[in-house]
Short mmCIF file of C-alpha atoms and ligand atoms in Angstrom, two decimals:
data_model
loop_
_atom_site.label_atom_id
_atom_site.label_comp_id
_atom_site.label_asym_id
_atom_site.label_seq_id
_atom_site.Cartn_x
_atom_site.Cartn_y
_atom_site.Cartn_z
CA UNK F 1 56.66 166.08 -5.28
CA UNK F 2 54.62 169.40 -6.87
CA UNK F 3 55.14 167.92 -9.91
CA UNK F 4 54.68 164.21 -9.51
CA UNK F 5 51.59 163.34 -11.51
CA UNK F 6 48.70 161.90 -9.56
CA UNK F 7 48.74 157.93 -9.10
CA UNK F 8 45.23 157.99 -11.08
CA UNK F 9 47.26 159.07 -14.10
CA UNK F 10 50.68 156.94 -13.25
CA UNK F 11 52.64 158.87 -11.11
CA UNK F 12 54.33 157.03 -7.79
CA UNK F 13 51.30 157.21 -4.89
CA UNK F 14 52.16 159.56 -2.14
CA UNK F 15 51.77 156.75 0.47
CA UNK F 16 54.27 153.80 -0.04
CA UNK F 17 54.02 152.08 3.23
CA UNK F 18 52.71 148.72 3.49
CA UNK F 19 49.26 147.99 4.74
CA UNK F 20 47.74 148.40 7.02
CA UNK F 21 47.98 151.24 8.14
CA UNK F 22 46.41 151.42 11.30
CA UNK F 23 45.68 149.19 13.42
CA UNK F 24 43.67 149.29 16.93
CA UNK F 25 43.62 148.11 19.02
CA UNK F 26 47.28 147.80 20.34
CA UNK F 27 47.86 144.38 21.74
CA UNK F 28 51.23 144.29 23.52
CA UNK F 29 53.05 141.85 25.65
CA UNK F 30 51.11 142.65 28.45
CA UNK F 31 47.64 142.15 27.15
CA UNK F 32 48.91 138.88 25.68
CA UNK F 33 50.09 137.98 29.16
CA UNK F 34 46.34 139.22 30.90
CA UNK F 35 44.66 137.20 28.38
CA UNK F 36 46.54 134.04 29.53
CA UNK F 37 46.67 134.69 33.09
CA UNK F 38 42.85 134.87 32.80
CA UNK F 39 42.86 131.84 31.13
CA UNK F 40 44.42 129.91 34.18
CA UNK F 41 41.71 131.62 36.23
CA UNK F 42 38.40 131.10 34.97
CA UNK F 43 36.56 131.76 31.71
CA UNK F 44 33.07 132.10 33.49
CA UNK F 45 32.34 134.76 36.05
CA UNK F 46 28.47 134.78 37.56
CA UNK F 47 28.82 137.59 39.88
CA UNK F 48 30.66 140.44 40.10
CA UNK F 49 34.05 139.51 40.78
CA UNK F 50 37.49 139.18 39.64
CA UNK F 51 38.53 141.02 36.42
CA UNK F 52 34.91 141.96 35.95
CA UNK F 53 34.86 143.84 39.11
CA UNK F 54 38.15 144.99 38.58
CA UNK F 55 37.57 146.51 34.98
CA UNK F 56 33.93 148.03 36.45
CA UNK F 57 35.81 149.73 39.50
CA UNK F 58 38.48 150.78 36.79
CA UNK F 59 36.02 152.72 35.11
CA UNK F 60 33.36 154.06 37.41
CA UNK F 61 36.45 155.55 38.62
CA UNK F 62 37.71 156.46 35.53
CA UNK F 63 34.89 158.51 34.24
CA UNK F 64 34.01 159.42 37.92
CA UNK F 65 30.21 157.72 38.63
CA UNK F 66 29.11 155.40 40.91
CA UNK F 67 28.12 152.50 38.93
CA UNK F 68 29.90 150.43 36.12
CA UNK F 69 28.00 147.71 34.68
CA UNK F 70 29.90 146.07 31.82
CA UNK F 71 27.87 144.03 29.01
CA UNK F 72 28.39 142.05 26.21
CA UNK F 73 28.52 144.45 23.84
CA UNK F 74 27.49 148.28 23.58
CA UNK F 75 24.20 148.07 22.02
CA UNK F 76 23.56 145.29 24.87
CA UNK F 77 24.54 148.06 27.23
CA UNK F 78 22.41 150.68 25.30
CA UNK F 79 19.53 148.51 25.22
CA UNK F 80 19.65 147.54 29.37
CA UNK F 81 20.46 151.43 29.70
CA UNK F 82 17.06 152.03 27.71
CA UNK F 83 14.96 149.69 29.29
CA UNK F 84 16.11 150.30 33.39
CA UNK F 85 15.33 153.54 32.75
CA UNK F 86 12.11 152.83 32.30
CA UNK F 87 11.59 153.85 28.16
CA UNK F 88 8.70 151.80 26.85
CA UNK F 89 5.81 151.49 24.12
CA UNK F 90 4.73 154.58 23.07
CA UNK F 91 7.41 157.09 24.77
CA UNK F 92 9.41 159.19 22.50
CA UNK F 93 13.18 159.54 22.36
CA UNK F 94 14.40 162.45 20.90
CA UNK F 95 17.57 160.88 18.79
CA UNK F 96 20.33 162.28 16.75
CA UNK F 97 19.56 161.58 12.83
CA UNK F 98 23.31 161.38 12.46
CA UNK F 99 24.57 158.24 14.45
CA UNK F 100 25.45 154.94 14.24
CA UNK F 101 22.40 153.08 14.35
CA UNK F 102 22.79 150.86 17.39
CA UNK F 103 22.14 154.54 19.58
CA UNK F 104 18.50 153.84 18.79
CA UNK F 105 17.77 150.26 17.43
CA UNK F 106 17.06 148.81 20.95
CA UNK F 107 14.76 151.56 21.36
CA UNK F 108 13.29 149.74 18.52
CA UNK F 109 13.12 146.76 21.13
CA UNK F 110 11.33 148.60 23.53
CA UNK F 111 8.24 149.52 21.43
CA UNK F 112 9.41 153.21 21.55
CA UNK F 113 8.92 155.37 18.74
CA UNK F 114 12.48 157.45 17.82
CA UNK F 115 12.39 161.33 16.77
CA UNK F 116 15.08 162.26 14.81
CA UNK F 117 16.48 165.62 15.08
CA UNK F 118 19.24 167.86 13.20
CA UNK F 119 22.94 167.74 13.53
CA UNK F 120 25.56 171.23 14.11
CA UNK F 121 28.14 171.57 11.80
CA UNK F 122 30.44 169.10 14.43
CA UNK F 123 27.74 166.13 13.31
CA UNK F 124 26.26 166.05 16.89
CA UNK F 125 22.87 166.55 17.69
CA UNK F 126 22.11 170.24 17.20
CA UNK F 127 20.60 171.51 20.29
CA UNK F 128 18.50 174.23 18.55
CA UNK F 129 16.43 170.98 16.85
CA UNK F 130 15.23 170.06 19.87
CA UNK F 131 12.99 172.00 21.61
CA UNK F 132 10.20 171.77 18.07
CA UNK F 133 10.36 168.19 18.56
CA UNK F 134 9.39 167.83 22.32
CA UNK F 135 5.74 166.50 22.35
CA UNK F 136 3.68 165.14 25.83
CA UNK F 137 4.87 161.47 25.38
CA UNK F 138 8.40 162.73 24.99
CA UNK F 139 10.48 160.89 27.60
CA UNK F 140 14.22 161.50 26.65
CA UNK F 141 16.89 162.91 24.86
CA UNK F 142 19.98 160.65 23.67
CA UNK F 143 23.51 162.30 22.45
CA UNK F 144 25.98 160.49 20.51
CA UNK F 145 29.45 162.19 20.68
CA UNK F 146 30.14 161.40 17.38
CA UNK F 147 33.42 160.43 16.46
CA UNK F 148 34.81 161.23 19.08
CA UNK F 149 34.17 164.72 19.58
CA UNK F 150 31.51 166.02 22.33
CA UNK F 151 28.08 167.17 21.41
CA UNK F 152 26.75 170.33 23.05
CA UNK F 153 26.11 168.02 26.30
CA UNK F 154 25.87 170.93 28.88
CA UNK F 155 23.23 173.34 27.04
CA UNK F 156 21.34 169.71 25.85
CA UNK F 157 21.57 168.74 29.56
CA UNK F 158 19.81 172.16 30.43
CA UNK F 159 17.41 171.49 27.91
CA UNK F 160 16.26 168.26 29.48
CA UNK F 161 16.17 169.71 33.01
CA UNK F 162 13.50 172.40 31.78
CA UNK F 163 11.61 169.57 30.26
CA UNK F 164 11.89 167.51 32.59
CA UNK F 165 13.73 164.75 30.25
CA UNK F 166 15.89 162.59 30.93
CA UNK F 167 19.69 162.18 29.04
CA UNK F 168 21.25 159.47 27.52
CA UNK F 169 24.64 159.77 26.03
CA UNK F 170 25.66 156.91 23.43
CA UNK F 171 29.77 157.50 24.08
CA UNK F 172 31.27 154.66 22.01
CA UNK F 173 33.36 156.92 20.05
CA UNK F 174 34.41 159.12 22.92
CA UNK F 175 35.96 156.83 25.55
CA UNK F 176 38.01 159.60 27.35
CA UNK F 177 36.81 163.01 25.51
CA UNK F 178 36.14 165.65 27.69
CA UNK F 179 33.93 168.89 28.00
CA UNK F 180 35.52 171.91 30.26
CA UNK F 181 37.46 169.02 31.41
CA UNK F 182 34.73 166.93 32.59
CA UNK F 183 34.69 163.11 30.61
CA UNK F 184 31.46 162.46 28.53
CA UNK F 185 29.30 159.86 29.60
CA UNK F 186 29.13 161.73 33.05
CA UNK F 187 26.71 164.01 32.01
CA UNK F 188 23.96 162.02 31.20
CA UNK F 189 21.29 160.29 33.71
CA UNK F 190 23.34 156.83 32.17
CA UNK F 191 25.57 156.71 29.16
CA UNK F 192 26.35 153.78 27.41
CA UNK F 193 29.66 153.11 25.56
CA UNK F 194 30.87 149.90 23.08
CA UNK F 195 34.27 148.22 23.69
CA UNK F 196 33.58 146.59 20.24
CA UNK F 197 37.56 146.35 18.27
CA UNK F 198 37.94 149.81 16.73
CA UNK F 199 36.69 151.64 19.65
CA UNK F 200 39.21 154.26 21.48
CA UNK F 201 38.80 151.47 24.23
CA UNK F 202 38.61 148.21 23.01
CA UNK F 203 38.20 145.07 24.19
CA UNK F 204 37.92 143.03 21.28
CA UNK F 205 34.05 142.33 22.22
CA UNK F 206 32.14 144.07 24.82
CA UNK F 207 30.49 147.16 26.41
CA UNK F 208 29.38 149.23 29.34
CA UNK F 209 26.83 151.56 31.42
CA UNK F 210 27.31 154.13 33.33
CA UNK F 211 25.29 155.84 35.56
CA UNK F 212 25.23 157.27 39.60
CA UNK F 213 21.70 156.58 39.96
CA UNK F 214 21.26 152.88 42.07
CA UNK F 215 18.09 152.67 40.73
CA UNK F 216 18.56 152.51 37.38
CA UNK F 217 21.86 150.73 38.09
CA UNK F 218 19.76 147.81 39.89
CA UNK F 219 17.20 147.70 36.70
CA UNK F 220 19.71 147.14 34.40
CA UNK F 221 20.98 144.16 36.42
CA UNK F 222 17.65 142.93 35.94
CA UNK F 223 17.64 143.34 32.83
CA UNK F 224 20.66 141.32 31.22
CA UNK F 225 22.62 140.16 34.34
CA UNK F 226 20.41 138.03 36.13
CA UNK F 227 20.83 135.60 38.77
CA UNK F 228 23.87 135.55 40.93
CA UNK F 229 24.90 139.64 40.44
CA UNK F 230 20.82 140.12 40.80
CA UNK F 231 20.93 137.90 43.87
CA UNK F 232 24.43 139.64 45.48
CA UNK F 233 24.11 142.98 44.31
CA UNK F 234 20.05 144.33 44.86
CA UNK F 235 19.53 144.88 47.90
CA UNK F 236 16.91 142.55 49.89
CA UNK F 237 14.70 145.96 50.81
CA UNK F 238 14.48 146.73 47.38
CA UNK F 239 11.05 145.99 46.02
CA UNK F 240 11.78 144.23 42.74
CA UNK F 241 14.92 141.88 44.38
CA UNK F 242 12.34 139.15 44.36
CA UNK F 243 12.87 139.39 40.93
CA UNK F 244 16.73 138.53 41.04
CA UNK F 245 16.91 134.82 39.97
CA UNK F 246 15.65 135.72 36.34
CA UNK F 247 15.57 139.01 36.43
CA UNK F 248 14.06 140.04 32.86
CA UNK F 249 15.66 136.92 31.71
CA UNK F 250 17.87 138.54 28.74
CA UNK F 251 21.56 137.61 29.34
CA UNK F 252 23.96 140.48 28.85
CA UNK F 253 27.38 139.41 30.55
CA UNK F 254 30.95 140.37 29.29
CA UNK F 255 33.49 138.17 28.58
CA UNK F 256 36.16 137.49 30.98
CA UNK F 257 38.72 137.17 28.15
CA UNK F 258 37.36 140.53 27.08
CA UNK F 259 37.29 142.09 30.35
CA UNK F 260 41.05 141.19 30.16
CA UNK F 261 41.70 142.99 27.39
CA UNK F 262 39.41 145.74 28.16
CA UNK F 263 41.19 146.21 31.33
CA UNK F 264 44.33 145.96 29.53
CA UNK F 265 43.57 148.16 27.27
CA UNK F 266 42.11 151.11 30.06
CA UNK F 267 45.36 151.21 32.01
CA UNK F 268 46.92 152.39 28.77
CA UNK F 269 44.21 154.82 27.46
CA UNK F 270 45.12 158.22 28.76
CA UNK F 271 48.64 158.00 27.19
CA UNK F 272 46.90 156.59 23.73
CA UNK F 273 44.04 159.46 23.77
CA UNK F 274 47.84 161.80 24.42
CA UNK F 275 49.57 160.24 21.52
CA UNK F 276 46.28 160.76 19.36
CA UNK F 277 45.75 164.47 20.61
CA UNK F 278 49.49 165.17 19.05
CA UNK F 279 48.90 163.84 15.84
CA UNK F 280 45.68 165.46 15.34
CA UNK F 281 46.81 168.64 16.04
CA UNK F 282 49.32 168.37 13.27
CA UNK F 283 47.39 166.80 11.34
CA UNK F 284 44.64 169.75 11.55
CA UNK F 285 47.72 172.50 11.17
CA UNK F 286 48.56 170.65 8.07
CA UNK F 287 45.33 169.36 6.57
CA UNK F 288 43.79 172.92 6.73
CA UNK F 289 46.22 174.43 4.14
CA UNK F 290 45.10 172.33 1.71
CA UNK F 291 42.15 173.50 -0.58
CA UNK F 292 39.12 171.04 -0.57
CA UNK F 293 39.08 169.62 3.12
CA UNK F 294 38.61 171.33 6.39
CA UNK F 295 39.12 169.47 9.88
CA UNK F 296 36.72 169.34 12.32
CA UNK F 297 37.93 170.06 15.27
CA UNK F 298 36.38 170.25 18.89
CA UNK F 299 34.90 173.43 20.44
CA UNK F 300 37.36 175.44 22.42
CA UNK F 301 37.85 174.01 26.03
CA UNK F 302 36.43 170.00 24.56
CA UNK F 303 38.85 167.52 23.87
CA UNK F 304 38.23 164.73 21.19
CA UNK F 305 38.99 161.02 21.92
CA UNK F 306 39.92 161.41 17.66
CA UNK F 307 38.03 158.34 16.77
CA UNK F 308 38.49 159.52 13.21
CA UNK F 309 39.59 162.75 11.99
CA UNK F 310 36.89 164.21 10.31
CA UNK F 311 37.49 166.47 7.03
CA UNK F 312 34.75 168.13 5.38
CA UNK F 313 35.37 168.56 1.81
CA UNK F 314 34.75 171.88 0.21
CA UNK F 315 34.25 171.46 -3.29
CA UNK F 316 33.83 175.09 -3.76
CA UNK F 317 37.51 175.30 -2.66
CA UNK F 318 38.52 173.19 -5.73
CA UNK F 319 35.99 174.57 -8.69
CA UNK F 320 33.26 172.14 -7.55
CA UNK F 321 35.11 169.43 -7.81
CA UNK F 322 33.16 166.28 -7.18
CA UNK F 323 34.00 164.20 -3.84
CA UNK F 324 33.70 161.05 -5.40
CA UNK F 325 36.04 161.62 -8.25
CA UNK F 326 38.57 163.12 -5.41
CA UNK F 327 38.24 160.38 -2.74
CA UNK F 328 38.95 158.16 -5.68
CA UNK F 329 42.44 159.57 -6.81
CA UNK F 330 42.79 159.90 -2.55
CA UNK F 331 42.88 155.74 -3.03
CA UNK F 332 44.76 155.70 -5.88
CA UNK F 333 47.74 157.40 -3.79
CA UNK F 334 47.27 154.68 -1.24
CA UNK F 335 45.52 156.45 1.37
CA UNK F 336 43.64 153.24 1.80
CA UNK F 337 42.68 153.93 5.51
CA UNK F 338 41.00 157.38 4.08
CA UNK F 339 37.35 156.30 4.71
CA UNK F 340 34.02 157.58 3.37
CA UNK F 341 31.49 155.75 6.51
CA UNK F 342 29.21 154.36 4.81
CA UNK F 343 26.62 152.08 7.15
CA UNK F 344 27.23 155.52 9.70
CA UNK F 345 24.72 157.40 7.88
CA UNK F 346 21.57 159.26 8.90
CA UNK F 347 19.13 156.80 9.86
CA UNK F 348 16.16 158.18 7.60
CA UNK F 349 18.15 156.63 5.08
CA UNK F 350 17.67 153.41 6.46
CA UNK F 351 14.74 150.64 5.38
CA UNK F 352 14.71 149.94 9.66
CA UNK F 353 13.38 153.97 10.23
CA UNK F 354 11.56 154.19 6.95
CA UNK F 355 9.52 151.14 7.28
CA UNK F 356 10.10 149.37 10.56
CA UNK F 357 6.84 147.01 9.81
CA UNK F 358 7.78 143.95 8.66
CA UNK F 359 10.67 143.84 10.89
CA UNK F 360 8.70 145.25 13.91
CA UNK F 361 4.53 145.23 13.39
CA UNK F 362 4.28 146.96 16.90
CA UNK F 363 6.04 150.54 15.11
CA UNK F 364 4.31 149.91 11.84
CA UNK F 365 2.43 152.86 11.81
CA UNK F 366 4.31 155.03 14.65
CA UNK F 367 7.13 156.28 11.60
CA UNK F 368 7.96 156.25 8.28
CA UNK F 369 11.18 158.56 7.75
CA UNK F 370 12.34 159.14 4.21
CA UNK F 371 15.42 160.24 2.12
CA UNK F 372 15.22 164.43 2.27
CA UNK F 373 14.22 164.84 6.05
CA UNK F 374 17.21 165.90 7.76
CA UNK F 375 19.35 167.52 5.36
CA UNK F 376 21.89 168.95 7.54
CA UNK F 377 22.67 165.57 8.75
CA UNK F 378 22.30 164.52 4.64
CA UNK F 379 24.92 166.75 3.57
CA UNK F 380 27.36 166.30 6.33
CA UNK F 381 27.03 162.75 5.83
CA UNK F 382 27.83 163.42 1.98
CA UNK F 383 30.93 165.37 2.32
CA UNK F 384 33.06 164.15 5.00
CA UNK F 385 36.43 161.86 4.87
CA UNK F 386 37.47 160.45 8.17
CA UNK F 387 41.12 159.58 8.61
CA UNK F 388 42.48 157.10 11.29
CA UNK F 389 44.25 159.52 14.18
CA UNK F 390 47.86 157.37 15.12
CA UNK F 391 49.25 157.27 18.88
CA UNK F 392 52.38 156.24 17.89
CA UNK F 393 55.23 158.73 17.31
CA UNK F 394 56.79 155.71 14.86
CA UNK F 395 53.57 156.24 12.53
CA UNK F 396 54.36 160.23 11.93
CA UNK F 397 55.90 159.01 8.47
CA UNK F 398 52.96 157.69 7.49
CA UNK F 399 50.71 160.91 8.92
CA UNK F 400 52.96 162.86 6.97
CA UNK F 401 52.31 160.50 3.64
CA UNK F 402 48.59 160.94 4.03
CA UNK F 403 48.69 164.84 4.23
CA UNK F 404 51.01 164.67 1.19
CA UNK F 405 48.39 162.60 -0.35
CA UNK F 406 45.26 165.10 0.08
CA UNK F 407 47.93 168.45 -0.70
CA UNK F 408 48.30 166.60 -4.19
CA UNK F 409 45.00 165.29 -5.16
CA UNK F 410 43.99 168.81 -4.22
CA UNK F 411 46.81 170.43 -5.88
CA UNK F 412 46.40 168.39 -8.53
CA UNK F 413 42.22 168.61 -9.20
CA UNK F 414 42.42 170.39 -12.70
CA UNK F 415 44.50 167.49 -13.81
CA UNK F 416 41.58 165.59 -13.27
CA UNK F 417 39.32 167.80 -14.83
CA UNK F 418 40.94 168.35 -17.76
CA UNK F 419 42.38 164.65 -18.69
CA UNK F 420 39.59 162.87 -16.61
CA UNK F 421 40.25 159.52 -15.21
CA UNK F 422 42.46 157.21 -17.26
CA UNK F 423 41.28 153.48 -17.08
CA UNK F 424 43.62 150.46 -17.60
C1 PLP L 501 29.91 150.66 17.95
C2 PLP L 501 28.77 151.51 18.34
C3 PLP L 501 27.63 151.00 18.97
C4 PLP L 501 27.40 149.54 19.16
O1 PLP L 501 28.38 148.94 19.92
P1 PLP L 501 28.68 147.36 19.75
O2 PLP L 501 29.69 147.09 20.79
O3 PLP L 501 29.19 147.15 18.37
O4 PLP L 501 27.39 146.66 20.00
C5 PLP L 501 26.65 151.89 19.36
N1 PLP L 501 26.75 153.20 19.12
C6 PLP L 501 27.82 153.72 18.50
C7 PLP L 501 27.88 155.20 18.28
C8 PLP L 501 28.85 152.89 18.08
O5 PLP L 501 29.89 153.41 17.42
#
């Protein structure tokens, strides 16, 4: 195959396979059969019962808190997460610059101003950008464990204690990644996490919050849950249970359907996160021969939920060879599930975070960010190529066909160079 000129200039592609190649999440026999048998159930649950209570148990057990509160989607779960712990107009939240943007939008909501801060050379919030960026109305930290693989949660956890902070983890990449063996979204004082479909746990639709502390817990019912689970589930001692019929008045609920398949989907995950773990790993041994990319790989004793495999191209590797002109003979060999994320991007590149006026007249004046700000988070957002990580031992041909792909786009750069790209 050495020799087999590039697809860009007519050779064969490296990956033949039909498309698509990767699919997620896995619907089987058995979530068809949940789906239905909650069908003959009910389609409406007002309190927590049945398969919502089933799939909250599920996971509170799962991740090892107290409370499970599922929601409608993950930024409905960040945004009750946000609000029952009190965040309001005014308060800072120190945020990750690199994340997907639903971490701090419903901040947004909440008339608090976000503070963006540095990633590490994983893409997670750096730790070291933090402490410059604490101020008196400073009121929280939030961590996004970006695509899958943990942030520095324990020393940012430290940091919060000293400064009296509290920690919100955003783990909707990370369903199931672990630090020194302890999952993420435990370490925060909630964590919220998307079920939305491409998620390590999906459930078509949906999300959840996590958190041991009752207080906070009972807020966030208020919040998007009102009525009946209000009603049931706050106790009558509790000051604000007078509150319960309409709570806040924002409606938050899951899905039974999706609580079906969410549930589905969890009794499965550990073996899918195993599956995942063994094709990274070879995919890493392999992908790091090759000139031009470089894995990123979790910090020894972490384990990665491999939402994507991230590779971060080294042009200096290949004679400065631009990334756009190599992701593009990448596609030409078929590698069509080869991504460059593109609405994943630091948020000072956003119109929302550099003028949030028009949109919301309450933050007009609180922040303007700009292109140039956070160029760590810049740069690593320019040079990485994220790669779908397969459970399935039946999809190591196509693994293989992808790493075959990069070794001859890579092996093949000076061809590009010196012919260019032929059109037609
Ligand atoms: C998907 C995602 C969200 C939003 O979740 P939805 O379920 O789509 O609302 C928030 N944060 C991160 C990091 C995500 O990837």
């Amino acid at each position: 195959m050495t020799s087999s000129p590039l697809a860009l200039h007519g050779g064969t592609p490296a990956v033949l396979m039909p498309e698509p190649h990767f699919t997620w999440p896995p619907i089987t026999d058995a979530t068809r059969k949940a789906v239905t048998d909650q069908l003959d159930r009910t389609v409406s649950i007002y309190n927590r019962s049945g398969v919502v209570a089933e799939l909250e148990d599920a996971l509170a057990a799962y991740f090892g808190v107290r409370h499970a509160l599922l929601t409608s989607s993950g930024t409905a779960a960040l945004y009750s997460m946000y609000a029952a712990a009190g965040i309001g107009p005014g308060m800072e939240v120190i945020v990750p610059a690199y994340t997907f943007f639903a971490t701090v939008t419903p901040l947004l909501h909440l008339g608090a101003t976000p503070v963006l801060a540095e990633c590490d050379e994983r893409g997670n919030l750096d730790p070291a950008d933090i402490a410059a960026r604490i101020t008196h109305r400073t009121r929280a930290i939030a961590v996004t464990h970006m695509w899958g693989t943990p942030a520095q949660i324990a020393q940012i956890r430290e940091l919060a204690d000293k400064h009296g902070l509290k920690l919100f983890e955003d783990g909707s990449h990370a369903h199931g990644a672990t630090v020194s063996g302890r999952k993420v979204g435990s370490f925060g004082d909630a964590a919220a996490f998307s079920m939305n479909g491409p998620k390590p746990l999906s459930a078509g639709e949906g999300g959840f919050l996590l958190t041991d502390d009752s207080d906070l817990y009972h807020r966030a019912l208020l919040h998007g849950q009102y009525n009946k689970r209000c009603r049931d589930e706050i106790p009558a001692s509790y000051p604000l249970h007078r509150y319960a019929i309409t709570g806040m008045g924002l409606k938050h609920r899951i899905h039974p359907l999706a609580a079906a398949v969410g549930l589905d989907q969890l009794g499965n995950l550990d073996t899918y996160l195993a599956g995942r773990d063994r094709t990274a790993a070879y995919l890493c041994e392999r992908l790091r021969e090759i000139p031009g990319v470089e894995p990123i790989v979790p910090a020894e004793g972490d384990h990665s939920s491999w939402y994507g495999l991230i590779l971060r191209y080294r042009s200096e590797q290949i004679g400065g060879f631009p990334l756009d002109r190599y992701f593009a003979a990448l596609q030409a060999e078929g590698a069509s599930e080869a991504d460059r994320p593109g609405s994943t991007c630091p948020l000072n590149l956003l119109p929302l975070f550099q003028e949030p006026g028009p949109l919301f007249p309450s933050l007009s004046r609180r922040f303007a960010y700009a292109p140039g700000q956070f160029p760590r988070a810049e740069a690593f957002h320019d040079s990485i190529i994220k790669l779908p990580v397969w459970h399935r031992e039946d999809d190591q041909e196509t693994a293989n066909a992808y790493v075959e792909a990069f070794r001859k786009v890579s092996a093949h750069h000076t061809d590009l160079i010196t012919t260019g790209v032929q059109h037609g």
